[in-house]
Amino acid sequence: MKLEGFPLTATNINVLDASAPTLPAFLDVPQTASYLGVHTALVYREIRAGRLQAVKIGAKVLRISREALEQYIKTQTTAYLQEQEGRAS
């Protein structure tokens, strides 16, 4: 995976944090999906699978904390990089 010609490796993954916009403390599902560049259905699926932590407020409102989203991104990126390293071996 490349980001504008910049190879994504374990040593330069933190570069993404510097260019990322400041997130609010909590995001709703559409905001999370927009930030990740995915459909809302994927966000709901990741929450149901337990890979993305969410807080349920009331009967229907879900919120994802900034920390939970950052952890999800780090976990998914680490898994992707390990998978790529495994294929290269």
Tab-separated table of N, CA and C in Angstrom:
chain	number	residue	atom	x	y	z
A	1	MET	N	0.839	-1.178	0.000
A	1	MET	CA	0.000	0.000	0.000
A	1	MET	C	0.877	1.231	0.000
A	2	LYS	N	0.551	2.201	-0.848
A	2	LYS	CA	1.316	3.435	-0.897
A	2	LYS	C	0.382	4.614	-0.698
A	3	LEU	N	0.908	5.647	-0.109
A	3	LEU	CA	0.169	6.871	0.121
A	3	LEU	C	0.886	7.967	-0.650
A	4	GLU	N	0.346	8.332	-1.814
A	4	GLU	CA	0.950	9.341	-2.676
A	4	GLU	C	2.427	9.052	-2.912
A	5	GLY	N	2.732	7.838	-3.322
A	5	GLY	CA	4.103	7.471	-3.608
A	5	GLY	C	4.968	7.234	-2.392
A	6	PHE	N	4.372	7.249	-1.223
A	6	PHE	CA	5.108	7.078	0.027
A	6	PHE	C	4.838	5.688	0.555
A	7	PRO	N	5.815	4.780	0.557
A	7	PRO	CA	5.562	3.420	1.016
A	7	PRO	C	5.195	3.379	2.494
A	8	LEU	N	4.182	2.588	2.811
A	8	LEU	CA	3.711	2.461	4.190
A	8	LEU	C	4.477	1.333	4.856
A	9	THR	N	5.329	1.688	5.823
A	9	THR	CA	6.108	0.688	6.541
A	9	THR	C	5.969	0.923	8.034
A	10	ALA	N	6.413	-0.034	8.813
A	10	ALA	CA	6.316	0.083	10.268
A	10	ALA	C	7.130	1.263	10.789
A	11	THR	N	8.175	1.661	10.083
A	11	THR	CA	9.021	2.751	10.574
A	11	THR	C	8.456	4.129	10.281
A	12	ASN	N	7.591	4.260	9.263
A	12	ASN	CA	7.085	5.593	8.951
A	12	ASN	C	5.571	5.717	9.114
A	13	ILE	N	4.944	4.782	9.776
A	13	ILE	CA	3.500	4.821	9.966
A	13	ILE	C	3.059	6.049	10.763
A	14	ASN	N	3.903	6.554	11.659
A	14	ASN	CA	3.537	7.715	12.464
A	14	ASN	C	3.436	8.990	11.652
A	15	VAL	N	3.936	8.999	10.436
A	15	VAL	CA	3.805	10.161	9.561
A	15	VAL	C	2.331	10.448	9.306
A	16	LEU	N	1.501	9.409	9.275
A	16	LEU	CA	0.076	9.593	9.052
A	16	LEU	C	-0.553	10.441	10.145
A	17	ASP	N	-0.092	10.310	11.370
A	17	ASP	CA	-0.649	11.065	12.487
A	17	ASP	C	-0.418	12.564	12.319
A	18	ALA	N	0.717	12.952	11.762
A	18	ALA	CA	1.057	14.367	11.633
A	18	ALA	C	0.138	15.081	10.652
A	19	SER	N	-0.296	14.398	9.605
A	19	SER	CA	-1.126	15.043	8.592
A	19	SER	C	-2.614	14.842	8.830
A	20	ALA	N	-2.983	14.025	9.786
A	20	ALA	CA	-4.393	13.740	10.044
A	20	ALA	C	-5.054	14.932	10.722
A	21	PRO	N	-6.300	15.218	10.324
A	21	PRO	CA	-7.000	16.315	10.985
A	21	PRO	C	-7.298	15.967	12.446
A	22	THR	N	-7.440	16.997	13.267
A	22	THR	CA	-7.777	16.780	14.666
A	22	THR	C	-9.202	16.253	14.765
A	23	LEU	N	-9.363	15.163	15.474
A	23	LEU	CA	-10.678	14.547	15.599
A	23	LEU	C	-11.362	15.015	16.871
A	24	PRO	N	-12.708	15.075	16.843
A	24	PRO	CA	-13.423	15.361	18.085
A	24	PRO	C	-13.274	14.184	19.044
A	25	ALA	N	-13.650	14.385	20.299
A	25	ALA	CA	-13.513	13.329	21.301
A	25	ALA	C	-14.342	12.102	20.937
A	26	PHE	N	-15.521	12.294	20.358
A	26	PHE	CA	-16.386	11.191	19.941
A	26	PHE	C	-16.917	11.451	18.544
A	27	LEU	N	-16.986	10.386	17.749
A	27	LEU	CA	-17.520	10.473	16.393
A	27	LEU	C	-18.730	9.560	16.281
A	28	ASP	N	-19.680	9.937	15.426
A	28	ASP	CA	-20.785	9.024	15.150
A	28	ASP	C	-20.347	8.090	14.020
A	29	VAL	N	-21.186	7.152	13.674
A	29	VAL	CA	-20.809	6.148	12.668
A	29	VAL	C	-20.544	6.784	11.298
A	30	PRO	N	-21.410	7.697	10.809
A	30	PRO	CA	-21.104	8.316	9.512
A	30	PRO	C	-19.792	9.110	9.510
A	31	GLN	N	-19.484	9.798	10.602
A	31	GLN	CA	-18.215	10.528	10.687
A	31	GLN	C	-17.032	9.565	10.668
A	32	THR	N	-17.164	8.459	11.390
A	32	THR	CA	-16.104	7.450	11.426
A	32	THR	C	-15.885	6.857	10.044
A	33	ALA	N	-16.984	6.525	9.375
A	33	ALA	CA	-16.896	5.965	8.024
A	33	ALA	C	-16.236	6.955	7.068
A	34	SER	N	-16.611	8.209	7.173
A	34	SER	CA	-16.027	9.237	6.312
A	34	SER	C	-14.537	9.386	6.567
A	35	TYR	N	-14.141	9.400	7.830
A	35	TYR	CA	-12.730	9.523	8.187
A	35	TYR	C	-11.917	8.354	7.640
A	36	LEU	N	-12.486	7.147	7.735
A	36	LEU	CA	-11.777	5.954	7.254
A	36	LEU	C	-11.896	5.763	5.753
A	37	GLY	N	-12.843	6.468	5.136
A	37	GLY	CA	-13.046	6.324	3.695
A	37	GLY	C	-13.751	5.032	3.335
A	38	VAL	N	-14.658	4.593	4.211
A	38	VAL	CA	-15.389	3.346	3.980
A	38	VAL	C	-16.892	3.597	4.135
A	39	HIS	N	-17.688	2.615	3.824
A	39	HIS	CA	-19.140	2.693	3.976
A	39	HIS	C	-19.518	2.492	5.446
A	40	THR	N	-20.635	3.071	5.845
A	40	THR	CA	-21.082	2.929	7.236
A	40	THR	C	-21.315	1.465	7.609
A	41	ALA	N	-21.709	0.646	6.633
A	41	ALA	CA	-21.953	-0.776	6.911
A	41	ALA	C	-20.686	-1.455	7.429
A	42	LEU	N	-19.537	-1.065	6.907
A	42	LEU	CA	-18.276	-1.657	7.380
A	42	LEU	C	-18.002	-1.247	8.823
A	43	VAL	N	-18.289	-0.005	9.167
A	43	VAL	CA	-18.082	0.459	10.546
A	43	VAL	C	-18.969	-0.344	11.496
A	44	TYR	N	-20.257	-0.501	11.143
A	44	TYR	CA	-21.155	-1.305	11.980
A	44	TYR	C	-20.659	-2.745	12.099
A	45	ARG	N	-20.155	-3.313	11.008
A	45	ARG	CA	-19.659	-4.696	11.019
A	45	ARG	C	-18.438	-4.824	11.941
A	46	GLU	N	-17.538	-3.853	11.887
A	46	GLU	CA	-16.350	-3.883	12.745
A	46	GLU	C	-16.738	-3.728	14.216
A	47	ILE	N	-17.758	-2.924	14.504
A	47	ILE	CA	-18.246	-2.778	15.880
A	47	ILE	C	-18.839	-4.100	16.364
A	48	ARG	N	-19.687	-4.712	15.538
A	48	ARG	CA	-20.313	-5.995	15.917
A	48	ARG	C	-19.269	-7.081	16.130
A	49	ALA	N	-18.216	-7.060	15.333
A	49	ALA	CA	-17.161	-8.074	15.442
A	49	ALA	C	-16.243	-7.823	16.642
A	50	GLY	N	-16.366	-6.652	17.256
A	50	GLY	CA	-15.537	-6.338	18.418
A	50	GLY	C	-14.180	-5.762	18.076
A	51	ARG	N	-13.943	-5.481	16.801
A	51	ARG	CA	-12.653	-4.916	16.403
A	51	ARG	C	-12.589	-3.405	16.588
A	52	LEU	N	-13.756	-2.752	16.623
A	52	LEU	CA	-13.832	-1.312	16.833
A	52	LEU	C	-14.741	-1.066	18.032
A	53	GLN	N	-14.177	-0.475	19.070
A	53	GLN	CA	-14.932	-0.214	20.293
A	53	GLN	C	-15.886	0.957	20.084
A	54	ALA	N	-17.119	0.813	20.555
A	54	ALA	CA	-18.107	1.884	20.467
A	54	ALA	C	-18.866	1.964	21.785
A	55	VAL	N	-19.417	3.131	22.041
A	55	VAL	CA	-20.216	3.361	23.237
A	55	VAL	C	-21.656	3.547	22.785
A	56	LYS	N	-22.565	2.804	23.410
A	56	LYS	CA	-23.977	2.944	23.089
A	56	LYS	C	-24.610	3.912	24.073
A	57	ILE	N	-25.230	4.946	23.551
A	57	ILE	CA	-25.884	5.961	24.367
A	57	ILE	C	-27.376	5.869	24.075
A	58	GLY	N	-28.146	5.497	25.079
A	58	GLY	CA	-29.577	5.320	24.858
A	58	GLY	C	-29.845	4.066	24.057
A	59	ALA	N	-30.980	4.059	23.364
A	59	ALA	CA	-31.396	2.866	22.634
A	59	ALA	C	-30.705	2.710	21.283
A	60	LYS	N	-30.379	3.817	20.611
A	60	LYS	CA	-29.890	3.706	19.235
A	60	LYS	C	-28.601	4.446	18.913
A	61	VAL	N	-28.152	5.300	19.777
A	61	VAL	CA	-27.013	6.160	19.451
A	61	VAL	C	-25.695	5.459	19.762
A	62	LEU	N	-24.827	5.387	18.760
A	62	LEU	CA	-23.485	4.826	18.925
A	62	LEU	C	-22.461	5.927	18.725
A	63	ARG	N	-21.438	5.923	19.546
A	63	ARG	CA	-20.330	6.861	19.392
A	63	ARG	C	-19.024	6.096	19.505
A	64	ILE	N	-18.054	6.522	18.709
A	64	ILE	CA	-16.732	5.917	18.712
A	64	ILE	C	-15.770	6.971	19.245
A	65	SER	N	-15.037	6.639	20.286
A	65	SER	CA	-14.087	7.607	20.844
A	65	SER	C	-12.881	7.746	19.917
A	66	ARG	N	-12.255	8.892	19.991
A	66	ARG	CA	-11.048	9.143	19.199
A	66	ARG	C	-9.991	8.094	19.517
A	67	GLU	N	-9.842	7.764	20.817
A	67	GLU	CA	-8.840	6.777	21.212
A	67	GLU	C	-9.150	5.401	20.628
A	68	ALA	N	-10.432	5.018	20.629
A	68	ALA	CA	-10.818	3.721	20.071
A	68	ALA	C	-10.539	3.675	18.572
A	69	LEU	N	-10.813	4.777	17.887
A	69	LEU	CA	-10.558	4.833	16.444
A	69	LEU	C	-9.064	4.769	16.161
A	70	GLU	N	-8.270	5.495	16.921
A	70	GLU	CA	-6.815	5.452	16.730
A	70	GLU	C	-6.268	4.053	16.992
A	71	GLN	N	-6.775	3.388	18.027
A	71	GLN	CA	-6.340	2.025	18.329
A	71	GLN	C	-6.737	1.069	17.211
A	72	TYR	N	-7.940	1.226	16.683
A	72	TYR	CA	-8.412	0.391	15.576
A	72	TYR	C	-7.492	0.559	14.362
A	73	ILE	N	-7.168	1.791	14.038
A	73	ILE	CA	-6.300	2.045	12.881
A	73	ILE	C	-4.931	1.428	13.103
A	74	LYS	N	-4.388	1.587	14.293
A	74	LYS	CA	-3.069	1.021	14.600
A	74	LYS	C	-3.104	-0.508	14.506
A	75	THR	N	-4.138	-1.118	15.058
A	75	THR	CA	-4.267	-2.574	15.029
A	75	THR	C	-4.404	-3.089	13.601
A	76	GLN	N	-5.250	-2.443	12.817
A	76	GLN	CA	-5.457	-2.874	11.442
A	76	GLN	C	-4.199	-2.667	10.603
A	77	THR	N	-3.499	-1.575	10.828
A	77	THR	CA	-2.269	-1.305	10.085
A	77	THR	C	-1.204	-2.323	10.440
A	78	THR	N	-1.064	-2.634	11.729
A	78	THR	CA	-0.087	-3.628	12.169
A	78	THR	C	-0.395	-4.986	11.562
A	79	ALA	N	-1.669	-5.376	11.557
A	79	ALA	CA	-2.059	-6.660	10.978
A	79	ALA	C	-1.751	-6.682	9.484
A	80	TYR	N	-2.017	-5.588	8.799
A	80	TYR	CA	-1.735	-5.503	7.360
A	80	TYR	C	-0.240	-5.629	7.096
A	81	LEU	N	0.572	-4.907	7.865
A	81	LEU	CA	2.019	-4.954	7.665
A	81	LEU	C	2.580	-6.342	7.956
A	82	GLN	N	2.069	-6.999	8.992
A	82	GLN	CA	2.530	-8.348	9.307
A	82	GLN	C	2.147	-9.319	8.191
A	83	GLU	N	0.968	-9.132	7.640
A	83	GLU	CA	0.527	-9.978	6.533
A	83	GLU	C	1.430	-9.784	5.318
A	84	GLN	N	1.785	-8.545	5.026
A	84	GLN	CA	2.655	-8.258	3.894
A	84	GLN	C	4.051	-8.817	4.101
A	85	GLU	N	4.556	-8.712	5.322
A	85	GLU	CA	5.885	-9.260	5.623
A	85	GLU	C	5.884	-10.780	5.500
A	86	GLY	N	4.766	-11.414	5.894
A	86	GLY	CA	4.634	-12.862	5.780
A	86	GLY	C	4.642	-13.313	4.327
A	87	ARG	N	4.031	-12.525	3.457
A	87	ARG	CA	4.008	-12.867	2.033
A	87	ARG	C	5.372	-12.696	1.394
A	88	ALA	N	6.150	-11.733	1.893
A	88	ALA	CA	7.473	-11.456	1.326
A	88	ALA	C	8.481	-12.529	1.703
A	89	SER	N	8.227	-13.228	2.804
A	89	SER	CA	9.183	-14.230	3.291
A	89	SER	C	9.160	-15.485	2.469
